[in-house]
Amino acid sequence: MTLLSVRDLRVWFPIQKGLFRRVVGHVRAVDGVTFEVNEGETVALVGESGCGKTTVGRAILRLVEPTSGEVRFLGENVADLDEKGLRKVRKNASMVFQDPMTSLDPRMRVIDIVAEGIDEHGLVKGQEERKRRVTELLERVELRGEHLTRYPHEFSGGQRQRIGIARALAVEPKLIICDEAVSALDLSIQAQVLNLLDDLKRELNLAYLFISHDLAVVRHIADRVFVMYLGVIVEEGPADALFSAPLHPYTQVLLASAPSVESRLGAAPLAGDVPSPANPPPGCRFHTRCPVKIARCSVEVPEPRKVRLQTVACHLVSPDAASQEGTSPTPGDASQEGESR
Ligand code: SF4
């Protein structure tokens, strides 16, 4: 069953200038993103900082207002919902944030942090049941009941993120949006938290939208991966296929630069910074940094095409090349097209 359906989502932020705050342009943080998350599935949204992936997560819960497009959660159009409807969405789709230190109120005890959603949605009756429920949640994330009355600063980074996960679980969600949920943790702690998330997924039939800049992290947890660059999806597919044979040059570079992911491609690290989403390059948005670009890349937007198990937006990746046994559909010899790089 489809839990979440995102169609052609755009989130543009106005750029205002002058005394009268005239709108002189837009930051196109998200510029036409489409994907689905099914029950019990982990979908990863990956890309460099500033590619728009966090804005997608926030737009799903209407923490920022979409400019256009459609977000359907459990069949309902999120844009049409009033405050009561939005509360229902936020009960069924909760969030785990990157930095557990800043996302947990340092003045609150663990019991009150974890019970925030329980209190807001009236999920228990009385203090005893509240305490029992929070204790159960802490045990689920491998913390102990004696932690109930402590404060966030008394915990390690990994433990604080477990508290954040317990808080997300408290509302009994169907979907958890994990926004860089393990990025602030040491590698060994990252692995423990990822294993915990994976166990919880199986035990509770949860779905995750896992937002991360790190392909090595999502490899361990994702069923499907969407790679985002400058507000658009450039490649998507089942995690196994995408990791074993990435097709888009951007995915290849991301994979090659992920320290714990073996890459057979040997792609060079990316040159330059991500261009401004206020003024994205024409044609393929990746052309200013692409190591294999050709002339048409700077004028013609590549349409997403199905190639093997992936969908890829790149002029050099063709289904024909992929259909030939033993022929790699990875971007290659641009001279075949008679164009200069
Ligand atoms: Fe590179 Fe061109 Fe493909 Fe874009 S369309 S990724 S610039 S080869």
mmCIF file of C-alpha atoms and ligand atoms in Angstrom:
data_model
loop_
_atom_site.group_PDB
_atom_site.id
_atom_site.type_symbol
_atom_site.label_atom_id
_atom_site.label_comp_id
_atom_site.label_asym_id
_atom_site.label_seq_id
_atom_site.Cartn_x
_atom_site.Cartn_y
_atom_site.Cartn_z
ATOM 1 C CA MET A 1 0.000 0.000 0.000
ATOM 2 C CA THR A 2 1.251 3.487 -0.865
ATOM 3 C CA LEU A 3 1.628 5.610 2.268
ATOM 4 C CA LEU A 4 3.098 8.717 0.740
ATOM 5 C CA SER A 5 2.872 9.983 -2.800
ATOM 6 C CA VAL A 6 4.764 13.116 -3.845
ATOM 7 C CA ARG A 7 4.008 14.422 -7.361
ATOM 8 C CA ASP A 8 5.945 17.194 -9.093
ATOM 9 C CA LEU A 9 6.588 18.951 -5.783
ATOM 10 C CA ARG A 10 8.011 22.461 -5.985
ATOM 11 C CA VAL A 11 9.101 24.609 -3.072
ATOM 12 C CA TRP A 12 10.324 28.028 -4.123
ATOM 13 C CA PHE A 13 11.294 30.654 -1.574
ATOM 14 C CA PRO A 14 10.879 34.292 -2.648
ATOM 15 C CA ILE A 15 13.939 36.562 -2.648
ATOM 16 C CA GLN A 16 12.821 39.977 -1.436
ATOM 17 C CA LYS A 17 14.693 43.253 -1.712
ATOM 18 C CA GLY A 18 14.305 46.922 -0.861
ATOM 19 C CA LEU A 19 12.085 48.909 1.417
ATOM 20 C CA PHE A 20 8.918 47.399 -0.007
ATOM 21 C CA ARG A 21 10.339 43.867 0.002
ATOM 22 C CA ARG A 22 9.728 43.461 -3.696
ATOM 23 C CA VAL A 23 10.096 39.859 -4.918
ATOM 24 C CA VAL A 24 13.085 39.878 -7.278
ATOM 25 C CA GLY A 25 13.480 36.124 -7.761
ATOM 26 C CA HIS A 26 13.050 32.719 -6.176
ATOM 27 C CA VAL A 27 15.280 30.132 -4.556
ATOM 28 C CA ARG A 28 14.090 26.945 -6.237
ATOM 29 C CA ALA A 29 14.903 24.631 -3.340
ATOM 30 C CA VAL A 30 12.725 21.819 -4.723
ATOM 31 C CA ASP A 31 11.854 21.990 -8.394
ATOM 32 C CA GLY A 32 9.647 19.112 -9.498
ATOM 33 C CA VAL A 33 10.230 16.049 -7.321
ATOM 34 C CA THR A 34 8.156 12.870 -7.648
ATOM 35 C CA PHE A 35 8.367 9.702 -5.554
ATOM 36 C CA GLU A 36 6.343 7.297 -3.434
ATOM 37 C CA VAL A 37 6.902 5.512 -0.149
ATOM 38 C CA ASN A 38 5.066 2.233 0.430
ATOM 39 C CA GLU A 39 4.130 0.627 3.728
ATOM 40 C CA GLY A 40 7.114 -1.029 5.405
ATOM 41 C CA GLU A 41 9.582 0.426 2.891
ATOM 42 C CA THR A 42 12.707 2.519 3.368
ATOM 43 C CA VAL A 43 13.177 5.155 0.703
ATOM 44 C CA ALA A 44 16.361 7.210 0.765
ATOM 45 C CA LEU A 45 16.659 10.727 -0.590
ATOM 46 C CA VAL A 46 20.341 11.528 -1.035
ATOM 47 C CA GLY A 47 22.381 14.442 -2.277
ATOM 48 C CA GLU A 48 24.813 17.124 -1.178
ATOM 49 C CA SER A 49 23.938 19.792 1.334
ATOM 50 C CA GLY A 50 21.683 22.376 -0.320
ATOM 51 C CA CYS A 51 20.152 20.001 -2.882
ATOM 52 C CA GLY A 52 16.671 20.438 -1.407
ATOM 53 C CA LYS A 53 16.213 17.063 0.270
ATOM 54 C CA THR A 54 15.496 18.464 3.744
ATOM 55 C CA THR A 55 12.968 20.896 2.250
ATOM 56 C CA VAL A 56 11.167 17.911 0.680
ATOM 57 C CA GLY A 57 10.846 16.303 4.132
ATOM 58 C CA ARG A 58 9.556 19.514 5.669
ATOM 59 C CA ALA A 59 7.095 20.144 2.823
ATOM 60 C CA ILE A 60 5.570 16.679 3.298
ATOM 61 C CA LEU A 61 4.532 17.666 6.823
ATOM 62 C CA ARG A 62 3.744 21.216 5.672
ATOM 63 C CA LEU A 63 6.403 22.624 7.955
ATOM 64 C CA VAL A 64 7.110 24.673 4.820
ATOM 65 C CA GLU A 65 4.351 25.392 2.297
ATOM 66 C CA PRO A 66 4.761 23.771 -1.116
ATOM 67 C CA THR A 67 4.645 26.169 -4.063
ATOM 68 C CA SER A 68 3.012 23.602 -6.341
ATOM 69 C CA GLY A 69 2.642 19.876 -6.856
ATOM 70 C CA GLU A 70 0.836 17.351 -4.729
ATOM 71 C CA VAL A 71 1.643 15.512 -1.510
ATOM 72 C CA ARG A 72 -0.752 12.706 -0.604
ATOM 73 C CA PHE A 73 -0.367 10.917 2.696
ATOM 74 C CA LEU A 74 -2.667 7.973 3.421
ATOM 75 C CA GLY A 75 -4.681 9.041 0.380
ATOM 76 C CA GLU A 76 -5.340 12.601 1.573
ATOM 77 C CA ASN A 77 -4.047 15.678 -0.177
ATOM 78 C CA VAL A 78 -1.957 17.348 2.533
ATOM 79 C CA ALA A 79 -2.506 20.810 0.945
ATOM 80 C CA ASP A 80 -6.263 20.570 1.591
ATOM 81 C CA LEU A 81 -5.997 19.746 5.289
ATOM 82 C CA ASP A 82 -6.989 22.081 8.097
ATOM 83 C CA GLU A 83 -5.140 22.153 11.424
ATOM 84 C CA LYS A 84 -6.989 19.041 12.669
ATOM 85 C CA GLY A 85 -6.154 17.118 9.505
ATOM 86 C CA LEU A 86 -2.521 18.195 9.702
ATOM 87 C CA ARG A 87 -2.307 16.961 13.296
ATOM 88 C CA LYS A 88 -3.496 13.586 12.050
ATOM 89 C CA VAL A 89 -0.770 13.573 9.383
ATOM 90 C CA ARG A 90 1.860 14.509 11.964
ATOM 91 C CA LYS A 91 0.655 11.684 14.190
ATOM 92 C CA ASN A 92 1.125 9.144 11.408
ATOM 93 C CA ALA A 93 4.343 10.641 10.062
ATOM 94 C CA SER A 94 6.891 11.772 12.626
ATOM 95 C CA MET A 95 10.426 13.083 12.273
ATOM 96 C CA VAL A 96 13.878 12.331 13.641
ATOM 97 C CA PHE A 97 16.290 15.235 13.230
ATOM 98 C CA GLN A 98 20.022 15.447 12.642
ATOM 99 C CA ASP A 99 21.334 16.970 15.814
ATOM 100 C CA PRO A 100 19.845 15.328 18.892
ATOM 101 C CA MET A 101 21.348 18.036 21.122
ATOM 102 C CA THR A 102 19.490 20.892 19.470
ATOM 103 C CA SER A 103 16.309 18.953 18.726
ATOM 104 C CA LEU A 104 15.803 17.958 22.378
ATOM 105 C CA ASP A 105 14.862 20.738 24.783
ATOM 106 C CA PRO A 106 17.685 20.773 27.382
ATOM 107 C CA ARG A 107 15.271 21.955 30.111
ATOM 108 C CA MET A 108 12.936 18.998 29.712
ATOM 109 C CA ARG A 109 13.258 15.573 31.325
ATOM 110 C CA VAL A 110 13.352 12.548 29.060
ATOM 111 C CA ILE A 111 9.868 11.462 30.131
ATOM 112 C CA ASP A 112 8.403 14.796 29.023
ATOM 113 C CA ILE A 113 10.380 14.874 25.772
ATOM 114 C CA VAL A 114 9.277 11.392 24.735
ATOM 115 C CA ALA A 115 5.696 12.020 25.878
ATOM 116 C CA GLU A 116 5.290 15.238 23.828
ATOM 117 C CA GLY A 117 3.338 13.503 21.057
ATOM 118 C CA ILE A 118 1.501 11.260 23.525
ATOM 119 C CA ASP A 119 0.247 14.346 25.363
ATOM 120 C CA GLU A 120 -0.571 16.283 22.205
ATOM 121 C CA HIS A 121 -2.679 13.489 20.758
ATOM 122 C CA GLY A 122 -4.141 12.294 24.079
ATOM 123 C CA LEU A 123 -2.867 8.747 23.596
ATOM 124 C CA VAL A 124 -2.871 7.686 27.263
ATOM 125 C CA LYS A 125 -5.032 8.205 30.324
ATOM 126 C CA GLY A 126 -3.307 9.338 33.515
ATOM 127 C CA GLN A 127 0.266 9.690 34.708
ATOM 128 C CA GLU A 128 0.822 5.992 35.462
ATOM 129 C CA GLU A 129 -0.051 4.889 31.949
ATOM 130 C CA ARG A 130 2.041 7.754 30.536
ATOM 131 C CA LYS A 131 5.050 6.648 32.563
ATOM 132 C CA ARG A 132 4.526 3.017 31.568
ATOM 133 C CA ARG A 133 4.254 3.923 27.879
ATOM 134 C CA VAL A 134 7.407 6.085 27.909
ATOM 135 C CA THR A 135 9.301 3.344 29.774
ATOM 136 C CA GLU A 136 8.278 0.843 27.067
ATOM 137 C CA LEU A 137 9.442 3.259 24.363
ATOM 138 C CA LEU A 138 12.810 3.780 26.043
ATOM 139 C CA GLU A 139 13.280 0.018 26.278
ATOM 140 C CA ARG A 140 12.414 -0.306 22.592
ATOM 141 C CA VAL A 141 15.345 1.956 21.757
ATOM 142 C CA GLU A 142 17.585 0.118 24.234
ATOM 143 C CA LEU A 143 17.534 2.731 26.981
ATOM 144 C CA ARG A 144 16.289 2.059 30.513
ATOM 145 C CA GLY A 145 13.367 3.183 32.630
ATOM 146 C CA GLU A 146 15.757 4.812 35.083
ATOM 147 C CA HIS A 147 16.584 7.349 32.347
ATOM 148 C CA LEU A 148 13.075 8.820 32.580
ATOM 149 C CA THR A 149 13.931 11.654 34.923
ATOM 150 C CA ARG A 150 17.253 12.642 33.422
ATOM 151 C CA TYR A 151 18.018 15.569 31.101
ATOM 152 C CA PRO A 152 19.475 15.426 27.562
ATOM 153 C CA HIS A 153 22.939 16.662 28.565
ATOM 154 C CA GLU A 154 23.376 13.556 30.747
ATOM 155 C CA PHE A 155 23.434 11.312 27.652
ATOM 156 C CA SER A 156 25.923 10.555 24.895
ATOM 157 C CA GLY A 157 25.166 11.583 21.282
ATOM 158 C CA GLY A 158 23.979 8.095 20.362
ATOM 159 C CA GLN A 159 21.742 7.890 23.425
ATOM 160 C CA ARG A 160 20.266 11.298 22.642
ATOM 161 C CA GLN A 161 19.414 10.132 19.163
ATOM 162 C CA ARG A 162 17.727 7.067 20.688
ATOM 163 C CA ILE A 163 15.614 9.466 22.771
ATOM 164 C CA GLY A 164 14.723 11.283 19.535
ATOM 165 C CA ILE A 165 13.689 7.965 17.985
ATOM 166 C CA ALA A 166 11.592 7.065 21.057
ATOM 167 C CA ARG A 167 9.870 10.442 20.750
ATOM 168 C CA ALA A 168 9.153 9.769 17.058
ATOM 169 C CA LEU A 169 7.780 6.297 17.877
ATOM 170 C CA ALA A 170 5.546 7.593 20.661
ATOM 171 C CA VAL A 171 2.740 8.621 18.297
ATOM 172 C CA GLU A 172 2.719 5.143 16.685
ATOM 173 C CA PRO A 173 3.556 6.480 13.228
ATOM 174 C CA LYS A 174 3.390 4.579 9.959
ATOM 175 C CA LEU A 175 6.198 6.688 8.458
ATOM 176 C CA ILE A 176 9.242 8.260 10.065
ATOM 177 C CA ILE A 177 11.153 10.948 8.196
ATOM 178 C CA CYS A 178 14.782 10.649 9.298
ATOM 179 C CA ASP A 179 16.564 13.863 8.360
ATOM 180 C CA GLU A 180 20.329 13.201 8.512
ATOM 181 C CA ALA A 181 19.455 11.147 11.588
ATOM 182 C CA VAL A 182 22.906 9.617 12.045
ATOM 183 C CA SER A 183 25.114 12.302 10.465
ATOM 184 C CA ALA A 184 26.215 13.827 13.761
ATOM 185 C CA LEU A 185 27.289 10.446 15.216
ATOM 186 C CA ASP A 186 30.600 8.563 15.176
ATOM 187 C CA LEU A 187 30.811 5.743 12.640
ATOM 188 C CA SER A 188 30.435 2.916 15.181
ATOM 189 C CA ILE A 189 27.456 4.636 16.821
ATOM 190 C CA GLN A 190 25.958 5.301 13.368
ATOM 191 C CA ALA A 191 25.967 1.556 12.702
ATOM 192 C CA GLN A 192 24.232 0.828 16.012
ATOM 193 C CA VAL A 193 21.506 3.414 15.391
ATOM 194 C CA LEU A 194 20.999 2.184 11.802
ATOM 195 C CA ASN A 195 20.632 -1.377 13.072
ATOM 196 C CA LEU A 196 18.119 -0.189 15.647
ATOM 197 C CA LEU A 197 16.093 1.627 12.956
ATOM 198 C CA ASP A 198 16.167 -1.484 10.801
ATOM 199 C CA ASP A 199 14.977 -3.692 13.687
ATOM 200 C CA LEU A 200 12.172 -1.257 14.526
ATOM 201 C CA LYS A 201 11.096 -1.217 10.898
ATOM 202 C CA ARG A 202 10.623 -4.982 10.885
ATOM 203 C CA GLU A 203 9.016 -5.189 14.315
ATOM 204 C CA LEU A 204 6.583 -2.310 13.771
ATOM 205 C CA ASN A 205 6.164 -2.453 9.976
ATOM 206 C CA LEU A 206 7.421 1.123 9.758
ATOM 207 C CA ALA A 207 8.307 2.982 6.593
ATOM 208 C CA TYR A 208 11.175 5.461 6.518
ATOM 209 C CA LEU A 209 11.995 8.394 4.317
ATOM 210 C CA PHE A 210 15.707 8.526 4.994
ATOM 211 C CA ILE A 211 17.236 11.870 4.055
ATOM 212 C CA SER A 212 21.023 11.831 3.926
ATOM 213 C CA HIS A 213 24.052 13.286 2.165
ATOM 214 C CA ASP A 214 25.872 9.982 2.673
ATOM 215 C CA LEU A 215 25.300 7.098 0.264
ATOM 216 C CA ALA A 216 27.351 4.786 2.490
ATOM 217 C CA VAL A 217 24.786 5.293 5.255
ATOM 218 C CA VAL A 218 21.718 4.667 3.124
ATOM 219 C CA ARG A 219 23.229 1.575 1.533
ATOM 220 C CA HIS A 220 22.684 -0.296 4.789
ATOM 221 C CA ILE A 221 19.062 0.619 5.203
ATOM 222 C CA ALA A 222 17.377 1.655 1.929
ATOM 223 C CA ASP A 223 15.127 -0.408 -0.311
ATOM 224 C CA ARG A 224 14.974 2.314 -2.940
ATOM 225 C CA VAL A 225 17.177 5.344 -3.468
ATOM 226 C CA PHE A 226 16.429 8.727 -5.048
ATOM 227 C CA VAL A 227 19.467 10.864 -5.845
ATOM 228 C CA MET A 228 18.798 14.607 -5.803
ATOM 229 C CA TYR A 229 20.857 17.398 -7.310
ATOM 230 C CA LEU A 230 19.920 21.073 -7.133
ATOM 231 C CA GLY A 231 16.218 20.526 -6.538
ATOM 232 C CA VAL A 232 15.607 17.651 -8.976
ATOM 233 C CA ILE A 233 15.890 13.860 -8.959
ATOM 234 C CA VAL A 234 18.659 12.710 -11.302
ATOM 235 C CA GLU A 235 18.549 8.955 -10.675
ATOM 236 C CA GLU A 236 16.331 6.535 -8.798
ATOM 237 C CA GLY A 237 16.110 2.805 -8.441
ATOM 238 C CA PRO A 238 16.288 -0.199 -6.134
ATOM 239 C CA ALA A 239 19.201 0.205 -3.731
ATOM 240 C CA ASP A 240 21.009 -2.965 -4.877
ATOM 241 C CA ALA A 241 20.898 -1.973 -8.547
ATOM 242 C CA LEU A 242 21.863 1.625 -7.917
ATOM 243 C CA PHE A 243 24.815 0.720 -5.717
ATOM 244 C CA SER A 244 26.131 -2.047 -7.942
ATOM 245 C CA ALA A 245 25.758 -0.133 -11.229
ATOM 246 C CA PRO A 246 25.087 3.585 -10.739
ATOM 247 C CA LEU A 247 24.223 5.205 -14.062
ATOM 248 C CA HIS A 248 24.147 8.961 -13.542
ATOM 249 C CA PRO A 249 27.554 10.690 -13.389
ATOM 250 C CA TYR A 250 26.509 12.450 -10.190
ATOM 251 C CA THR A 251 25.583 9.169 -8.465
ATOM 252 C CA GLN A 252 28.883 7.706 -9.622
ATOM 253 C CA VAL A 253 30.855 10.572 -8.112
ATOM 254 C CA LEU A 254 28.877 10.439 -4.865
ATOM 255 C CA LEU A 255 29.561 6.723 -4.612
ATOM 256 C CA ALA A 256 33.229 7.119 -5.398
ATOM 257 C CA SER A 257 33.619 9.775 -2.728
ATOM 258 C CA ALA A 258 31.756 7.826 -0.007
ATOM 259 C CA PRO A 259 34.634 6.492 2.116
ATOM 260 C CA SER A 260 33.171 3.143 3.087
ATOM 261 C CA VAL A 261 31.574 2.303 -0.232
ATOM 262 C CA GLU A 262 33.702 0.357 -2.644
ATOM 263 C CA SER A 263 33.557 1.926 -6.058
ATOM 264 C CA ARG A 264 34.530 0.155 -9.208
ATOM 265 C CA LEU A 265 34.183 3.360 -11.150
ATOM 266 C CA GLY A 266 37.105 5.356 -9.909
ATOM 267 C CA ALA A 267 35.342 8.621 -10.596
ATOM 268 C CA ALA A 268 37.159 11.793 -9.640
ATOM 269 C CA PRO A 269 35.849 13.923 -6.775
ATOM 270 C CA LEU A 270 33.486 16.667 -7.866
ATOM 271 C CA ALA A 271 34.970 20.021 -8.742
ATOM 272 C CA GLY A 272 33.358 23.228 -7.551
ATOM 273 C CA ASP A 273 30.364 23.998 -5.400
ATOM 274 C CA VAL A 274 26.716 23.289 -6.000
ATOM 275 C CA PRO A 275 25.383 26.270 -8.044
ATOM 276 C CA SER A 276 22.851 28.556 -6.403
ATOM 277 C CA PRO A 277 19.274 27.247 -6.515
ATOM 278 C CA ALA A 278 18.280 30.906 -7.060
ATOM 279 C CA ASN A 279 19.899 30.689 -10.468
ATOM 280 C CA PRO A 280 20.165 27.044 -11.543
ATOM 281 C CA PRO A 281 22.173 26.357 -14.720
ATOM 282 C CA PRO A 282 20.181 25.855 -17.940
ATOM 283 C CA GLY A 283 20.028 22.416 -19.549
ATOM 284 C CA CYS A 284 21.214 19.675 -17.239
ATOM 285 C CA ARG A 285 21.646 21.239 -13.820
ATOM 286 C CA PHE A 286 24.723 19.123 -13.222
ATOM 287 C CA HIS A 287 26.553 20.289 -16.367
ATOM 288 C CA THR A 288 28.732 22.883 -14.582
ATOM 289 C CA ARG A 289 30.375 20.076 -12.598
ATOM 290 C CA CYS A 290 29.866 17.002 -14.743
ATOM 291 C CA PRO A 291 33.122 15.286 -15.732
ATOM 292 C CA VAL A 292 31.618 13.844 -18.936
ATOM 293 C CA LYS A 293 29.347 16.624 -20.186
ATOM 294 C CA ILE A 294 28.740 17.238 -23.881
ATOM 295 C CA ALA A 295 27.613 20.351 -25.729
ATOM 296 C CA ARG A 296 23.888 19.692 -25.567
ATOM 297 C CA CYS A 297 24.040 19.296 -21.764
ATOM 298 C CA SER A 298 24.188 23.066 -21.247
ATOM 299 C CA VAL A 299 21.077 23.773 -23.339
ATOM 300 C CA GLU A 300 18.799 20.738 -23.200
ATOM 301 C CA VAL A 301 17.193 19.367 -20.033
ATOM 302 C CA PRO A 302 17.617 15.560 -19.970
ATOM 303 C CA GLU A 303 14.305 13.727 -19.594
ATOM 304 C CA PRO A 304 14.190 10.892 -17.023
ATOM 305 C CA ARG A 305 14.367 7.522 -18.825
ATOM 306 C CA LYS A 306 13.977 3.978 -17.595
ATOM 307 C CA VAL A 307 17.295 2.157 -17.983
ATOM 308 C CA ARG A 308 17.546 -1.329 -16.526
ATOM 309 C CA LEU A 309 16.033 -1.050 -13.040
ATOM 310 C CA GLN A 310 16.811 2.634 -12.639
ATOM 311 C CA THR A 311 15.297 5.854 -13.952
ATOM 312 C CA VAL A 312 18.012 8.298 -15.011
ATOM 313 C CA ALA A 313 18.076 11.860 -16.330
ATOM 314 C CA CYS A 314 21.255 12.058 -18.415
ATOM 315 C CA HIS A 315 21.787 12.569 -22.161
ATOM 316 C CA LEU A 316 24.527 9.953 -22.209
ATOM 317 C CA VAL A 317 22.596 7.126 -20.592
ATOM 318 C CA SER A 318 20.433 5.273 -23.062
ATOM 319 C CA PRO A 319 18.175 2.229 -22.745
ATOM 320 C CA ASP A 320 19.711 0.870 -26.000
ATOM 321 C CA ALA A 321 23.188 0.721 -24.514
ATOM 322 C CA ALA A 322 21.801 -1.005 -21.435
ATOM 323 C CA SER A 323 20.021 -3.666 -23.460
ATOM 324 C CA GLN A 324 23.246 -4.927 -25.020
ATOM 325 C CA GLU A 325 24.697 -7.756 -22.982
ATOM 326 C CA GLY A 326 27.928 -6.746 -21.340
ATOM 327 C CA THR A 327 27.674 -3.142 -22.440
ATOM 328 C CA SER A 328 27.713 -0.578 -19.713
ATOM 329 C CA PRO A 329 25.145 2.177 -20.087
ATOM 330 C CA THR A 330 27.334 4.495 -18.057
ATOM 331 C CA PRO A 331 28.166 7.809 -19.693
ATOM 332 C CA GLY A 332 31.066 7.301 -21.998
ATOM 333 C CA ASP A 333 32.363 8.406 -25.317
ATOM 334 C CA ALA A 334 30.713 11.709 -26.166
ATOM 335 C CA SER A 335 32.514 11.756 -29.510
ATOM 336 C CA GLN A 336 30.005 9.172 -30.781
ATOM 337 C CA GLU A 337 27.483 11.993 -30.780
ATOM 338 C CA GLY A 338 29.824 14.295 -32.670
ATOM 339 C CA GLU A 339 29.800 16.835 -29.891
ATOM 340 C CA SER A 340 32.543 18.497 -27.990
ATOM 341 C CA ARG A 341 32.881 18.502 -24.217
HETATM 342 FE FE1 SF4 B 1 26.577 15.096 -17.396
HETATM 343 FE FE2 SF4 B 1 25.273 15.812 -19.570
HETATM 344 FE FE3 SF4 B 1 24.534 13.636 -18.270
HETATM 345 FE FE4 SF4 B 1 24.093 16.063 -17.253
HETATM 346 S S1 SF4 B 1 23.185 15.199 -19.102
HETATM 347 S S2 SF4 B 1 24.877 14.298 -16.169
HETATM 348 S S3 SF4 B 1 25.909 17.161 -17.901
HETATM 349 S S4 SF4 B 1 26.486 13.960 -19.313
#
